[in-house]
Structures are given as structure tokens and as C-alpha cells.
Short mmCIF file of C-alpha atoms in Angstrom, two decimals:
data_model
loop_
_atom_site.label_atom_id
_atom_site.label_comp_id
_atom_site.label_asym_id
_atom_site.label_seq_id
_atom_site.Cartn_x
_atom_site.Cartn_y
_atom_site.Cartn_z
CA UNK M 122 0.09 0.00 0.09
CA UNK M 123 2.91 2.35 0.51
CA UNK M 124 3.74 2.24 -3.24
CA UNK M 125 0.25 3.65 -3.87
CA UNK M 126 1.53 6.82 -2.11
CA UNK M 127 5.05 6.90 -3.53
CA UNK M 128 5.05 4.66 -6.78
CA UNK M 129 8.59 5.49 -7.87
CA UNK M 130 10.30 4.65 -4.64
CA UNK M 131 13.26 2.21 -5.39
CA UNK M 132 13.54 1.11 -1.80
CA UNK M 133 9.74 0.13 -1.57
CA UNK M 134 10.01 -1.75 -4.91
CA UNK M 135 13.14 -3.73 -3.70
CA UNK M 136 11.32 -4.61 -0.38
CA UNK M 137 8.22 -5.77 -2.41
CA UNK M 138 10.44 -7.86 -4.53
CA UNK M 139 12.07 -9.54 -1.58
CA UNK M 140 8.62 -10.06 -0.06
CA UNK M 141 7.37 -11.70 -3.40
CA UNK M 142 10.37 -13.91 -3.59
CA UNK M 143 9.78 -15.22 -0.14
CA UNK M 144 6.36 -16.44 -1.31
CA UNK M 145 7.65 -17.92 -4.54
CA UNK M 146 6.30 -15.28 -6.85
CA UNK M 147 9.51 -14.90 -8.72
CA UNK M 148 8.16 -13.29 -11.88
CA UNK M 149 6.42 -10.53 -9.92
CA UNK M 150 9.61 -10.14 -7.79
CA UNK M 151 11.59 -9.76 -10.95
CA UNK M 152 9.40 -6.99 -12.03
CA UNK M 153 9.53 -5.21 -8.60
CA UNK M 154 13.46 -5.40 -8.62
CA UNK M 155 13.52 -4.07 -12.18
CA UNK M 156 11.30 -1.22 -11.10
CA UNK M 157 13.61 -0.57 -8.07
CA UNK M 158 16.67 -0.33 -10.49
CA UNK M 159 14.78 1.73 -12.92
CA UNK M 160 13.84 4.34 -10.24
CA UNK M 161 17.45 4.11 -8.63
CA UNK M 162 19.97 2.71 -10.91
CA UNK M 163 22.52 2.85 -8.07
CA UNK M 164 20.53 0.89 -5.60
CA UNK M 165 23.01 -1.75 -4.98
CA UNK M 166 20.72 -4.05 -2.96
CA UNK M 167 18.13 -4.15 -5.85
CA UNK M 168 20.84 -4.76 -8.34
CA UNK M 169 22.12 -7.69 -6.36
CA UNK M 170 18.65 -9.11 -5.70
CA UNK M 171 17.82 -8.88 -9.41
CA UNK M 172 21.12 -10.49 -10.35
CA UNK M 173 20.58 -13.30 -7.69
CA UNK M 174 17.03 -13.98 -8.90
CA UNK M 175 18.41 -14.41 -12.39
CA UNK M 176 21.25 -16.47 -11.19
CA UNK M 177 18.91 -18.97 -9.36
CA UNK M 178 16.86 -19.22 -12.52
CA UNK M 179 20.09 -20.14 -14.51
CA UNK M 180 19.76 -17.00 -16.45
CA UNK M 181 23.54 -16.11 -16.28
CA UNK M 182 23.78 -13.76 -19.19
CA UNK M 183 20.81 -11.74 -17.84
CA UNK M 184 22.40 -11.76 -14.23
CA UNK M 185 25.80 -10.61 -15.44
CA UNK M 186 25.17 -6.92 -16.16
CA UNK M 187 23.30 -6.37 -12.99
CA UNK M 188 26.07 -8.22 -10.89
CA UNK M 189 28.69 -5.93 -12.58
CA UNK M 190 26.69 -2.79 -11.74
CA UNK M 191 26.34 -3.98 -8.14
CA UNK M 192 30.14 -4.48 -7.89
CA UNK M 193 30.59 -1.07 -9.41
CA UNK M 194 28.47 0.34 -6.71
CA UNK M 195 29.83 -1.61 -3.87
CA UNK M 196 33.43 -2.93 -4.79
CA UNK M 197 34.37 -3.76 -1.25
CA UNK M 198 31.69 -6.40 -0.98
CA UNK M 199 33.29 -9.84 -1.42
CA UNK M 200 29.92 -11.60 -1.94
CA UNK M 201 29.37 -9.53 -5.12
CA UNK M 202 32.76 -10.67 -6.67
CA UNK M 203 31.84 -14.21 -5.64
CA UNK M 204 28.57 -13.81 -7.53
CA UNK M 205 30.49 -12.54 -10.53
CA UNK M 206 32.82 -15.53 -10.29
CA UNK M 207 29.76 -18.02 -10.24
CA UNK M 208 28.16 -16.19 -13.23
CA UNK M 209 31.49 -16.19 -15.19
CA UNK M 210 32.08 -19.91 -14.37
CA UNK M 211 28.61 -20.84 -15.60
CA UNK M 212 29.25 -18.89 -18.68
CA UNK M 213 32.65 -20.71 -19.37
CA UNK M 214 34.63 -17.61 -18.78
CA UNK M 215 37.10 -19.36 -16.51
CA UNK M 216 39.84 -16.64 -16.41
CA UNK M 217 37.30 -14.02 -15.44
CA UNK M 218 35.80 -16.38 -12.81
CA UNK M 219 39.21 -17.04 -11.20
CA UNK M 220 40.02 -13.26 -11.15
CA UNK M 221 36.57 -12.64 -9.53
CA UNK M 222 37.21 -15.25 -6.87
CA UNK M 223 40.65 -13.97 -6.21
CA UNK M 224 39.11 -10.50 -5.58
CA UNK M 225 36.62 -11.98 -3.15
CA UNK M 226 39.44 -13.68 -1.30
CA UNK M 227 41.58 -10.35 -1.17
CA UNK M 228 38.47 -8.61 0.33
CA UNK M 229 37.67 -11.54 2.76
CA UNK M 230 40.72 -13.89 3.41
CA UNK M 231 38.37 -16.07 5.35
CA UNK M 232 35.90 -16.83 2.59
CA UNK M 233 35.94 -20.57 2.35
CA UNK M 234 33.52 -20.76 -0.55
CA UNK M 235 35.51 -18.40 -2.66
CA UNK M 236 38.64 -20.71 -2.07
CA UNK M 237 36.53 -23.74 -3.02
CA UNK M 238 35.15 -22.23 -6.30
CA UNK M 239 38.68 -20.97 -7.01
CA UNK M 240 39.94 -24.37 -6.63
CA UNK M 241 37.36 -25.84 -8.96
CA UNK M 242 37.82 -23.14 -11.61
CA UNK M 243 41.68 -23.75 -11.52
CA UNK M 244 40.98 -27.45 -11.99
CA UNK M 245 38.81 -26.70 -14.97
CA UNK M 246 41.53 -24.62 -16.43
CA UNK M 247 44.03 -27.35 -15.79
CA UNK M 248 46.29 -24.81 -13.85
CA UNK M 249 48.96 -25.48 -11.26
CA UNK M 250 48.14 -28.53 -9.09
CA UNK M 251 50.01 -27.05 -6.07
CA UNK M 252 47.84 -23.83 -6.29
CA UNK M 253 44.69 -25.99 -6.58
CA UNK M 254 45.60 -28.09 -3.66
CA UNK M 255 46.46 -24.86 -1.62
CA UNK M 256 42.94 -23.58 -2.43
CA UNK M 257 41.28 -26.80 -1.20
CA UNK M 258 43.41 -27.15 1.92
CA UNK M 259 42.65 -23.46 2.76
CA UNK M 260 38.91 -24.42 2.66
CA UNK M 261 39.44 -26.99 5.30
CA UNK M 262 41.68 -24.67 7.29
CA UNK M 263 38.97 -22.00 7.46
CA UNK M 264 36.08 -24.22 7.88
CA UNK M 265 36.92 -27.78 8.98
CA UNK M 266 33.26 -28.92 8.88
CA UNK M 267 32.91 -27.64 5.29
CA UNK M 268 29.77 -29.15 3.75
CA UNK M 269 31.63 -30.81 0.94
CA UNK M 270 34.48 -31.96 3.27
CA UNK M 271 34.68 -35.55 2.01
CA UNK M 272 34.88 -34.40 -1.59
CA UNK M 273 37.50 -31.79 -0.69
CA UNK M 274 39.67 -34.26 1.02
CA UNK M 275 39.48 -36.56 -1.93
CA UNK M 276 40.51 -33.86 -4.31
CA UNK M 277 43.39 -32.99 -2.02
CA UNK M 278 44.59 -36.62 -1.86
CA UNK M 279 44.32 -36.93 -5.63
CA UNK M 280 46.38 -33.79 -6.09
CA UNK M 281 49.16 -35.10 -3.81
CA UNK M 282 49.79 -37.94 -6.21
#
């Protein structure tokens, strides 16, 4: 009802999008996030929400420009660089993905998921086995109960050979 009084309010459209997403109304959420970005192109939260919605739908090409704009608005946010890496990886842009994960790690050296994704990306690129192993070892150093721990341990053992 607040939008009836201030229909061009970016923050309200973003909040509506989040609420719609919570009740699995993705298409309506998408429209709300787009409106939020239309009314305030620098609304980093709305840019990220729009990007994440596209990402969850597997629409990586649509997600990328919004993620890049969010990174531009908030370059100090490691999770935004992580999102870029995920999108780049899914688009087959592996060097860009690796660079994005490296930026996320520089911003948050305790970001276990970024190390994991960097390790996977470097494996896909057939890069330095030692660097790959270091990434996966760092995952377990940072988070000993990592959700994919058994898989990570198998990779580390395989890389030692």
C-alpha cells in the first residue's frame, strides 16, 4: 500500500520484490526489482537481488550486467565478486571467474566458498596443481566442517599424487 503513495520509490520496490520472492512469486519479484533499479540505478541491494534472482533461474547472461553494476556500486563487497565468479564460471569464462574469486578472497581472506570455487575453476582450467591443492586445503583450514568436506579431502589426496 505504501507504493500507492510513492510509486517511484526504489527502496519500496526492492522490499516488495524480496517479499514476493519469499512467497515464490519470482516473476512478480523480478518486475519489482527491475522497477527498483529503474527508479534508482545505483540501488546496489536491488541490483544484487535482481542478479541473484536471474542466477537462481540459471539465466547467467541476464544476471551478469546487474552483478557488474552492483560490484561497481559496492566494490568492497566480497559476496558480489563471488557472484560474478559464479556467473562467469557458468558462462565458461574461467579466467574471469578465477579473477573474481581472487578479488573476493583479497577482500575477505576467510571466505571458504571463494577458495573452493577458485580451486574448482583452476582445476577446470588445468592450472597449477599445487595452487589448486592450496585452495582446497585453505577451505578446510578456514572451515573444518565444510559441507563438501569428504569431496575436498578426496581432491586434496588426488592432487598429492
